[in-house]
Each structure stands twice: as C-alpha cells, then as structure tokens.
Amino acid sequence: MKVLIVCTNYDTYPSKKAKTGIWLNELTHFYEVMSRKRLLIDIMSPFGGSIPVDKRSLESKDEINTKYLTNTDFLNKKNHSLSPNEIEPDDYRLIYFVGGPGAMWDFPNNNQITQIAGTIYKNGGMITAVGHGVAALLNIETNNGKSFLEDKYVTGFSNLEEKLMSFISESPFSLEDALKEKGAHFTKSMIPFIEFIEMDERLITGQNANSAKKIAIKAIEELFEK
C-alpha cells in the first residue's frame, strides 16, 4: 500500500521578511506512524524539489523531529520531493496534506493537487490533512460539480489559533471561514492547540500540529483494522 504526503513549496510571506514553509512535526509525526506500519511513502509538493521548513516549528524540542532530521532516506524525500506530474493517483490509498502557513498559498488553487486528491478519494481511498494543510480541500469537487466539503465535518487551524500565533495578519485568508463558506461543518477543540481530529467517512482532518500523530493512527485503524 502506498501513501502520498503533500508539502508546500511556499517559503516567503508577501509583505514580511520572515520565512515560512511546513510545520515540521506535522510531517514527521505522521511519517513516523506510517513508517512503523512499513507502508511505502512518497512525498510530493506543488513544484517538486526542496521543501522549506518554518523555523518556528523547530523552536520546541521534539524527539521525532530530531530523529528524522538525521534520517538520510527521509531527508532525500524531503529535499527531492516529487512533482504532481510524476504522480499516478491510482497507486495510492491515502493522501495526507501537511500544514504550515505556506500551504495557504500554494495548495488551494493548484488544480493538479486537487485532481490527485479527488481521484484517490473516488477510488475508495482516504484524504487526510492537518492544520493549514486543510486548505488543499477547498477546491476539490464531486462528480456533479459540487464542493467536496459540502456537509462534511472538518477541522483545521482555527481563527483563534491564527490570532494567538500572530498568523492572522500573514495569511491570505481565514481557513476556518473559507471552509464554512464551502458548506463544511467546522468543528474545533474548546482549548486551542490541543490534539483534535474530525472524521467524516474517508476524510480525516486535524486542527493543529499536535493532531498529526492522531490522524495517522486513525487512518491506519480505518485502513487495516476494519
């Protein structure tokens, strides 16, 4: 069974000097769970090649981050990610969208990524996403042209979390508001930044970086234990 992990290539805020990218543990914690299950894992990004890491995601000590920052196979995949043109959607049972502020720019309007995710889902596979990575779902459509998100229960990085992290002035739009505008039922934890996931059939979303591991564990349960 193959798993496709999607990361942003976007590393620069339009109006700020600060750099951004993925939130590293949203990648490594998910990757760790899938690796322990001995699944085949590919990493893709909108343009392929190197995947930037938001340095703020390295400020807290994280044993799994430390482990993978010295893992040659992982680093090779991260630094030489596949492009959408190199992906055959029919090969994958699961797609996972990594968050980090950069994803808000290059995930939502990338038609190739949208089509890959839609095909995996239509083939009976799973779509999973965490934090800002949930932005990738905004423009997926069903066969009848409706929003994939309509009447779906989802979570993602909330407005309160954006405000508390001072991301709100840096983001191109509000993820929480955009999901609601697409007809999604947005849920979130009462307390910001704690682990929280939402599941709607073959769609699993996580609110924030602390939710990545739980998404992976739940996805494994759905794929193998039912």
PDB file of C-alpha atoms in Angstrom:
ATOM      1  CA  MET A   1       0.000   0.000   0.000  1.00  0.00           C
ATOM      2  CA  LYS A   2       1.279   3.449  -0.896  1.00  0.00           C
ATOM      3  CA  VAL A   3       0.779   6.729   0.930  1.00  0.00           C
ATOM      4  CA  LEU A   4       1.241  10.163  -0.640  1.00  0.00           C
ATOM      5  CA  ILE A   5       2.300  13.049   1.601  1.00  0.00           C
ATOM      6  CA  VAL A   6       1.947  16.563   0.169  1.00  0.00           C
ATOM      7  CA  CYS A   7       4.004  19.531   1.426  1.00  0.00           C
ATOM      8  CA  THR A   8       4.157  23.184   0.453  1.00  0.00           C
ATOM      9  CA  ASN A   9       6.959  24.779  -1.571  1.00  0.00           C
ATOM     10  CA  TYR A  10       5.987  28.260  -0.380  1.00  0.00           C
ATOM     11  CA  ASP A  11       8.550  29.885   1.909  1.00  0.00           C
ATOM     12  CA  THR A  12       8.155  33.682   1.763  1.00  0.00           C
ATOM     13  CA  TYR A  13       5.438  35.957   3.104  1.00  0.00           C
ATOM     14  CA  PRO A  14       4.450  38.590   0.529  1.00  0.00           C
ATOM     15  CA  SER A  15       4.805  41.532   2.912  1.00  0.00           C
ATOM     16  CA  LYS A  16       7.177  40.268   5.597  1.00  0.00           C
ATOM     17  CA  LYS A  17      10.837  39.319   5.725  1.00  0.00           C
ATOM     18  CA  ALA A  18      10.093  36.201   7.771  1.00  0.00           C
ATOM     19  CA  LYS A  19      10.304  32.832   6.046  1.00  0.00           C
ATOM     20  CA  THR A  20       7.740  30.068   6.321  1.00  0.00           C
ATOM     21  CA  GLY A  21       7.090  26.575   4.946  1.00  0.00           C
ATOM     22  CA  ILE A  22       5.838  23.354   6.534  1.00  0.00           C
ATOM     23  CA  TRP A  23       5.385  22.859  10.274  1.00  0.00           C
ATOM     24  CA  LEU A  24       7.905  20.060  10.635  1.00  0.00           C
ATOM     25  CA  ASN A  25       6.227  17.817  13.183  1.00  0.00           C
ATOM     26  CA  GLU A  26       3.073  17.777  11.061  1.00  0.00           C
ATOM     27  CA  LEU A  27       5.211  15.849   8.586  1.00  0.00           C
ATOM     28  CA  THR A  28       7.466  13.807  10.874  1.00  0.00           C
ATOM     29  CA  HIS A  29       4.810  12.602  13.329  1.00  0.00           C
ATOM     30  CA  PHE A  30       2.600  11.333  10.507  1.00  0.00           C
ATOM     31  CA  TYR A  31       5.600   9.860   8.673  1.00  0.00           C
ATOM     32  CA  GLU A  32       6.702   8.012  11.811  1.00  0.00           C
ATOM     33  CA  VAL A  33       3.359   6.223  12.229  1.00  0.00           C
ATOM     34  CA  MET A  34       3.216   5.236   8.553  1.00  0.00           C
ATOM     35  CA  SER A  35       6.835   4.045   8.604  1.00  0.00           C
ATOM     36  CA  ARG A  36       6.214   1.827  11.630  1.00  0.00           C
ATOM     37  CA  LYS A  37       3.457   0.153   9.596  1.00  0.00           C
ATOM     38  CA  ARG A  38       6.051  -0.380   6.828  1.00  0.00           C
ATOM     39  CA  LEU A  39       3.966   1.448   4.236  1.00  0.00           C
ATOM     40  CA  LEU A  40       5.525   2.832   1.070  1.00  0.00           C
ATOM     41  CA  ILE A  41       5.647   6.622   1.374  1.00  0.00           C
ATOM     42  CA  ASP A  42       6.133   9.230  -1.340  1.00  0.00           C
ATOM     43  CA  ILE A  43       6.462  12.955  -0.668  1.00  0.00           C
ATOM     44  CA  MET A  44       5.143  15.422  -3.241  1.00  0.00           C
ATOM     45  CA  SER A  45       4.994  19.216  -3.449  1.00  0.00           C
ATOM     46  CA  PRO A  46       3.322  21.560  -5.953  1.00  0.00           C
ATOM     47  CA  PHE A  47       6.578  22.113  -7.875  1.00  0.00           C
ATOM     48  CA  GLY A  48       8.698  19.218  -6.644  1.00  0.00           C
ATOM     49  CA  GLY A  49      12.181  19.623  -5.211  1.00  0.00           C
ATOM     50  CA  SER A  50      13.138  21.034  -1.822  1.00  0.00           C
ATOM     51  CA  ILE A  51      10.508  21.552   0.863  1.00  0.00           C
ATOM     52  CA  PRO A  52      11.021  24.572   3.160  1.00  0.00           C
ATOM     53  CA  VAL A  53      10.585  24.271   6.916  1.00  0.00           C
ATOM     54  CA  ASP A  54       9.187  27.108   9.018  1.00  0.00           C
ATOM     55  CA  LYS A  55      11.929  27.708  11.607  1.00  0.00           C
ATOM     56  CA  ARG A  56       9.349  28.446  14.282  1.00  0.00           C
ATOM     57  CA  SER A  57       8.393  24.767  14.140  1.00  0.00           C
ATOM     58  CA  LEU A  58      11.899  23.872  15.316  1.00  0.00           C
ATOM     59  CA  GLU A  59      11.849  26.038  18.429  1.00  0.00           C
ATOM     60  CA  SER A  60      10.379  23.354  20.698  1.00  0.00           C
ATOM     61  CA  LYS A  61      12.364  20.194  21.370  1.00  0.00           C
ATOM     62  CA  ASP A  62      10.775  17.258  19.564  1.00  0.00           C
ATOM     63  CA  GLU A  63      12.360  13.800  19.597  1.00  0.00           C
ATOM     64  CA  ILE A  64      10.700  12.678  16.373  1.00  0.00           C
ATOM     65  CA  ASN A  65      11.833  15.823  14.553  1.00  0.00           C
ATOM     66  CA  THR A  66      15.361  15.199  15.810  1.00  0.00           C
ATOM     67  CA  LYS A  67      15.215  11.593  14.624  1.00  0.00           C
ATOM     68  CA  TYR A  68      14.174  12.468  11.083  1.00  0.00           C
ATOM     69  CA  LEU A  69      16.500  15.425  10.681  1.00  0.00           C
ATOM     70  CA  THR A  70      19.294  12.837  10.644  1.00  0.00           C
ATOM     71  CA  ASN A  71      17.426  10.191   8.620  1.00  0.00           C
ATOM     72  CA  THR A  72      19.025  10.008   5.174  1.00  0.00           C
ATOM     73  CA  ASP A  73      16.093   8.362   3.397  1.00  0.00           C
ATOM     74  CA  PHE A  74      13.595  10.856   4.826  1.00  0.00           C
ATOM     75  CA  LEU A  75      15.791  13.867   4.044  1.00  0.00           C
ATOM     76  CA  ASN A  76      16.270  12.667   0.484  1.00  0.00           C
ATOM     77  CA  LYS A  77      12.498  12.510   0.018  1.00  0.00           C
ATOM     78  CA  LYS A  78      12.014  15.928   1.625  1.00  0.00           C
ATOM     79  CA  ASN A  79      14.790  17.632  -0.312  1.00  0.00           C
ATOM     80  CA  HIS A  80      13.892  15.995  -3.637  1.00  0.00           C
ATOM     81  CA  SER A  81      10.120  15.786  -3.451  1.00  0.00           C
ATOM     82  CA  LEU A  82       8.130  14.563  -6.427  1.00  0.00           C
ATOM     83  CA  SER A  83       6.104  16.923  -8.598  1.00  0.00           C
ATOM     84  CA  PRO A  84       2.434  16.283  -9.474  1.00  0.00           C
ATOM     85  CA  ASN A  85       3.476  15.275 -12.992  1.00  0.00           C
ATOM     86  CA  GLU A  86       5.350  12.319 -11.507  1.00  0.00           C
ATOM     87  CA  ILE A  87       2.349  11.008  -9.567  1.00  0.00           C
ATOM     88  CA  GLU A  88      -0.091   8.297 -10.655  1.00  0.00           C
ATOM     89  CA  PRO A  89      -3.091   8.750  -8.306  1.00  0.00           C
ATOM     90  CA  ASP A  90      -4.318   5.193  -8.841  1.00  0.00           C
ATOM     91  CA  ASP A  91      -1.216   3.938  -6.995  1.00  0.00           C
ATOM     92  CA  TYR A  92      -2.244   5.455  -3.652  1.00  0.00           C
ATOM     93  CA  ARG A  93      -4.764   4.523  -0.963  1.00  0.00           C
ATOM     94  CA  LEU A  94      -4.207   7.632   1.129  1.00  0.00           C
ATOM     95  CA  ILE A  95      -3.154  11.253   0.640  1.00  0.00           C
ATOM     96  CA  TYR A  96      -2.060  13.500   3.511  1.00  0.00           C
ATOM     97  CA  PHE A  97      -1.696  17.272   3.336  1.00  0.00           C
ATOM     98  CA  VAL A  98       0.921  18.690   5.703  1.00  0.00           C
ATOM     99  CA  GLY A  99       0.232  22.086   7.232  1.00  0.00           C
ATOM    100  CA  GLY A 100       2.317  25.119   7.990  1.00  0.00           C
ATOM    101  CA  PRO A 101       1.419  28.652   6.876  1.00  0.00           C
ATOM    102  CA  GLY A 102       2.980  28.182   3.422  1.00  0.00           C
ATOM    103  CA  ALA A 103       0.221  25.741   2.462  1.00  0.00           C
ATOM    104  CA  MET A 104      -2.320  28.575   2.443  1.00  0.00           C
ATOM    105  CA  TRP A 105      -0.722  29.973  -0.700  1.00  0.00           C
ATOM    106  CA  ASP A 106       0.115  27.053  -2.968  1.00  0.00           C
ATOM    107  CA  PHE A 107      -2.387  24.335  -2.004  1.00  0.00           C
ATOM    108  CA  PRO A 108      -5.891  25.731  -2.677  1.00  0.00           C
ATOM    109  CA  ASN A 109      -5.507  26.795  -6.310  1.00  0.00           C
ATOM    110  CA  ASN A 110      -3.275  24.002  -7.596  1.00  0.00           C
ATOM    111  CA  ASN A 111      -5.513  22.053  -9.985  1.00  0.00           C
ATOM    112  CA  GLN A 112      -3.128  19.101 -10.220  1.00  0.00           C
ATOM    113  CA  ILE A 113      -3.095  18.572  -6.463  1.00  0.00           C
ATOM    114  CA  THR A 114      -6.870  18.961  -6.317  1.00  0.00           C
ATOM    115  CA  GLN A 115      -7.349  16.366  -9.066  1.00  0.00           C
ATOM    116  CA  ILE A 116      -4.927  13.889  -7.474  1.00  0.00           C
ATOM    117  CA  ALA A 117      -6.756  14.088  -4.146  1.00  0.00           C
ATOM    118  CA  GLY A 118     -10.152  13.815  -5.815  1.00  0.00           C
ATOM    119  CA  THR A 119      -9.088  10.738  -7.788  1.00  0.00           C
ATOM    120  CA  ILE A 120      -7.705   8.964  -4.709  1.00  0.00           C
ATOM    121  CA  TYR A 121     -10.983   9.582  -2.899  1.00  0.00           C
ATOM    122  CA  LYS A 122     -13.138   8.474  -5.838  1.00  0.00           C
ATOM    123  CA  ASN A 123     -11.081   5.277  -5.998  1.00  0.00           C
ATOM    124  CA  GLY A 124     -12.111   4.485  -2.438  1.00  0.00           C
ATOM    125  CA  GLY A 125      -9.024   5.945  -0.775  1.00  0.00           C
ATOM    126  CA  MET A 126      -8.699   8.375   2.096  1.00  0.00           C
ATOM    127  CA  ILE A 127      -7.987  12.097   2.242  1.00  0.00           C
ATOM    128  CA  THR A 128      -6.264  13.369   5.375  1.00  0.00           C
ATOM    129  CA  ALA A 129      -4.977  16.832   6.253  1.00  0.00           C
ATOM    130  CA  VAL A 130      -3.783  18.829   9.233  1.00  0.00           C
ATOM    131  CA  GLY A 131      -3.724  22.495  10.255  1.00  0.00           C
ATOM    132  CA  HIS A 132      -3.247  24.869   7.325  1.00  0.00           C
ATOM    133  CA  GLY A 133      -2.929  21.814   5.054  1.00  0.00           C
ATOM    134  CA  VAL A 134      -6.719  21.515   5.149  1.00  0.00           C
ATOM    135  CA  ALA A 135      -6.700  24.435   2.683  1.00  0.00           C
ATOM    136  CA  ALA A 136      -5.971  21.841  -0.015  1.00  0.00           C
ATOM    137  CA  LEU A 137      -9.574  20.640   0.244  1.00  0.00           C
ATOM    138  CA  LEU A 138     -11.189  23.963  -0.613  1.00  0.00           C
ATOM    139  CA  ASN A 139     -11.470  23.447  -4.375  1.00  0.00           C
ATOM    140  CA  ILE A 140     -11.992  19.693  -4.626  1.00  0.00           C
ATOM    141  CA  GLU A 141     -15.281  18.958  -6.375  1.00  0.00           C
ATOM    142  CA  THR A 142     -17.551  15.920  -6.549  1.00  0.00           C
ATOM    143  CA  ASN A 143     -18.607  14.283  -9.820  1.00  0.00           C
ATOM    144  CA  ASN A 144     -21.653  16.541 -10.020  1.00  0.00           C
ATOM    145  CA  GLY A 145     -19.574  19.703  -9.654  1.00  0.00           C
ATOM    146  CA  LYS A 146     -20.452  20.448  -6.038  1.00  0.00           C
ATOM    147  CA  SER A 147     -17.892  21.262  -3.387  1.00  0.00           C
ATOM    148  CA  PHE A 148     -16.370  18.145  -1.864  1.00  0.00           C
ATOM    149  CA  LEU A 149     -16.645  19.898   1.505  1.00  0.00           C
ATOM    150  CA  GLU A 150     -20.390  20.485   1.387  1.00  0.00           C
ATOM    151  CA  ASP A 151     -21.968  18.962   4.534  1.00  0.00           C
ATOM    152  CA  LYS A 152     -18.635  17.393   5.524  1.00  0.00           C
ATOM    153  CA  TYR A 153     -17.454  17.616   9.132  1.00  0.00           C
ATOM    154  CA  VAL A 154     -13.944  19.042   9.170  1.00  0.00           C
ATOM    155  CA  THR A 155     -11.496  20.859  11.372  1.00  0.00           C
ATOM    156  CA  GLY A 156      -8.351  22.867  10.673  1.00  0.00           C
ATOM    157  CA  PHE A 157      -6.280  25.717  12.055  1.00  0.00           C
ATOM    158  CA  SER A 158      -8.869  27.927  13.730  1.00  0.00           C
ATOM    159  CA  ASN A 159      -9.281  31.688  13.732  1.00  0.00           C
ATOM    160  CA  LEU A 160      -8.408  31.781  17.437  1.00  0.00           C
ATOM    161  CA  GLU A 161      -5.192  29.857  16.852  1.00  0.00           C
ATOM    162  CA  GLU A 162      -4.302  32.163  13.962  1.00  0.00           C
ATOM    163  CA  LYS A 163      -4.782  35.145  16.266  1.00  0.00           C
ATOM    164  CA  LEU A 164      -2.810  33.653  19.147  1.00  0.00           C
ATOM    165  CA  MET A 165       0.095  32.720  16.869  1.00  0.00           C
ATOM    166  CA  SER A 166       0.014  36.126  15.125  1.00  0.00           C
ATOM    167  CA  PHE A 167      -0.549  34.335  11.804  1.00  0.00           C
ATOM    168  CA  ILE A 168      -3.794  36.142  11.052  1.00  0.00           C
ATOM    169  CA  SER A 169      -2.039  39.208   9.606  1.00  0.00           C
ATOM    170  CA  GLU A 170       0.206  36.965   7.486  1.00  0.00           C
ATOM    171  CA  SER A 171      -2.357  34.580   5.984  1.00  0.00           C
ATOM    172  CA  PRO A 172      -4.043  35.307   2.629  1.00  0.00           C
ATOM    173  CA  PHE A 173      -7.444  34.304   4.045  1.00  0.00           C
ATOM    174  CA  SER A 174      -9.149  32.735   7.059  1.00  0.00           C
ATOM    175  CA  LEU A 175      -9.114  28.950   6.723  1.00  0.00           C
ATOM    176  CA  GLU A 176     -11.959  28.479   9.197  1.00  0.00           C
ATOM    177  CA  ASP A 177     -14.164  30.990   7.352  1.00  0.00           C
ATOM    178  CA  ALA A 178     -13.295  29.569   3.915  1.00  0.00           C
ATOM    179  CA  LEU A 179     -14.216  26.032   4.972  1.00  0.00           C
ATOM    180  CA  LYS A 180     -17.569  27.245   6.286  1.00  0.00           C
ATOM    181  CA  GLU A 181     -18.204  29.156   3.040  1.00  0.00           C
ATOM    182  CA  LYS A 182     -17.792  25.866   1.148  1.00  0.00           C
ATOM    183  CA  GLY A 183     -20.579  24.360   3.226  1.00  0.00           C
ATOM    184  CA  ALA A 184     -18.425  22.416   5.668  1.00  0.00           C
ATOM    185  CA  HIS A 185     -19.379  21.885   9.296  1.00  0.00           C
ATOM    186  CA  PHE A 186     -16.306  23.266  11.065  1.00  0.00           C
ATOM    187  CA  THR A 187     -15.518  21.791  14.478  1.00  0.00           C
ATOM    188  CA  LYS A 188     -12.706  22.608  16.895  1.00  0.00           C
ATOM    189  CA  SER A 189     -11.460  21.966  20.391  1.00  0.00           C
ATOM    190  CA  MET A 190     -12.622  24.215  23.197  1.00  0.00           C
ATOM    191  CA  ILE A 191      -8.992  24.872  24.086  1.00  0.00           C
ATOM    192  CA  PRO A 192      -6.617  25.998  21.275  1.00  0.00           C
ATOM    193  CA  PHE A 193      -3.535  23.996  20.282  1.00  0.00           C
ATOM    194  CA  ILE A 194      -4.613  20.706  21.846  1.00  0.00           C
ATOM    195  CA  GLU A 195      -4.911  17.482  19.830  1.00  0.00           C
ATOM    196  CA  PHE A 196      -8.211  17.369  17.952  1.00  0.00           C
ATOM    197  CA  ILE A 197      -9.343  15.483  14.855  1.00  0.00           C
ATOM    198  CA  GLU A 198     -12.571  15.193  12.914  1.00  0.00           C
ATOM    199  CA  MET A 199     -13.607  12.235  10.774  1.00  0.00           C
ATOM    200  CA  ASP A 200     -16.280  12.110   8.081  1.00  0.00           C
ATOM    201  CA  GLU A 201     -16.258   8.730   6.330  1.00  0.00           C
ATOM    202  CA  ARG A 202     -12.940   8.589   4.397  1.00  0.00           C
ATOM    203  CA  LEU A 203     -11.938  12.158   5.302  1.00  0.00           C
ATOM    204  CA  ILE A 204      -9.832  12.824   8.421  1.00  0.00           C
ATOM    205  CA  THR A 205      -8.724  16.323   9.356  1.00  0.00           C
ATOM    206  CA  GLY A 206      -6.701  17.628  12.291  1.00  0.00           C
ATOM    207  CA  GLN A 207      -6.887  21.045  13.880  1.00  0.00           C
ATOM    208  CA  ASN A 208      -3.220  21.744  14.542  1.00  0.00           C
ATOM    209  CA  ALA A 209       0.305  20.339  14.684  1.00  0.00           C
ATOM    210  CA  ASN A 210      -0.440  18.358  17.843  1.00  0.00           C
ATOM    211  CA  SER A 211      -3.035  16.383  15.875  1.00  0.00           C
ATOM    212  CA  ALA A 212      -0.764  14.869  13.189  1.00  0.00           C
ATOM    213  CA  LYS A 213       0.020  11.633  15.018  1.00  0.00           C
ATOM    214  CA  LYS A 214      -3.614  11.026  15.910  1.00  0.00           C
ATOM    215  CA  ILE A 215      -4.637  11.489  12.256  1.00  0.00           C
ATOM    216  CA  ALA A 216      -2.113   8.854  11.216  1.00  0.00           C
ATOM    217  CA  ILE A 217      -3.191   6.395  13.907  1.00  0.00           C
ATOM    218  CA  LYS A 218      -6.853   6.827  12.975  1.00  0.00           C
ATOM    219  CA  ALA A 219      -6.073   6.404   9.270  1.00  0.00           C
ATOM    220  CA  ILE A 220      -4.191   3.163   9.957  1.00  0.00           C
ATOM    221  CA  GLU A 221      -7.123   1.923  12.019  1.00  0.00           C
ATOM    222  CA  GLU A 222      -9.533   2.656   9.170  1.00  0.00           C
ATOM    223  CA  LEU A 223      -7.303   1.084   6.514  1.00  0.00           C
ATOM    224  CA  PHE A 224      -6.278  -2.086   8.331  1.00  0.00           C
ATOM    225  CA  GLU A 225      -8.467  -2.783  11.335  1.00  0.00           C
ATOM    226  CA  LYS A 226     -11.984  -2.638   9.941  1.00  0.00           C
TER     227      LYS A 226
END
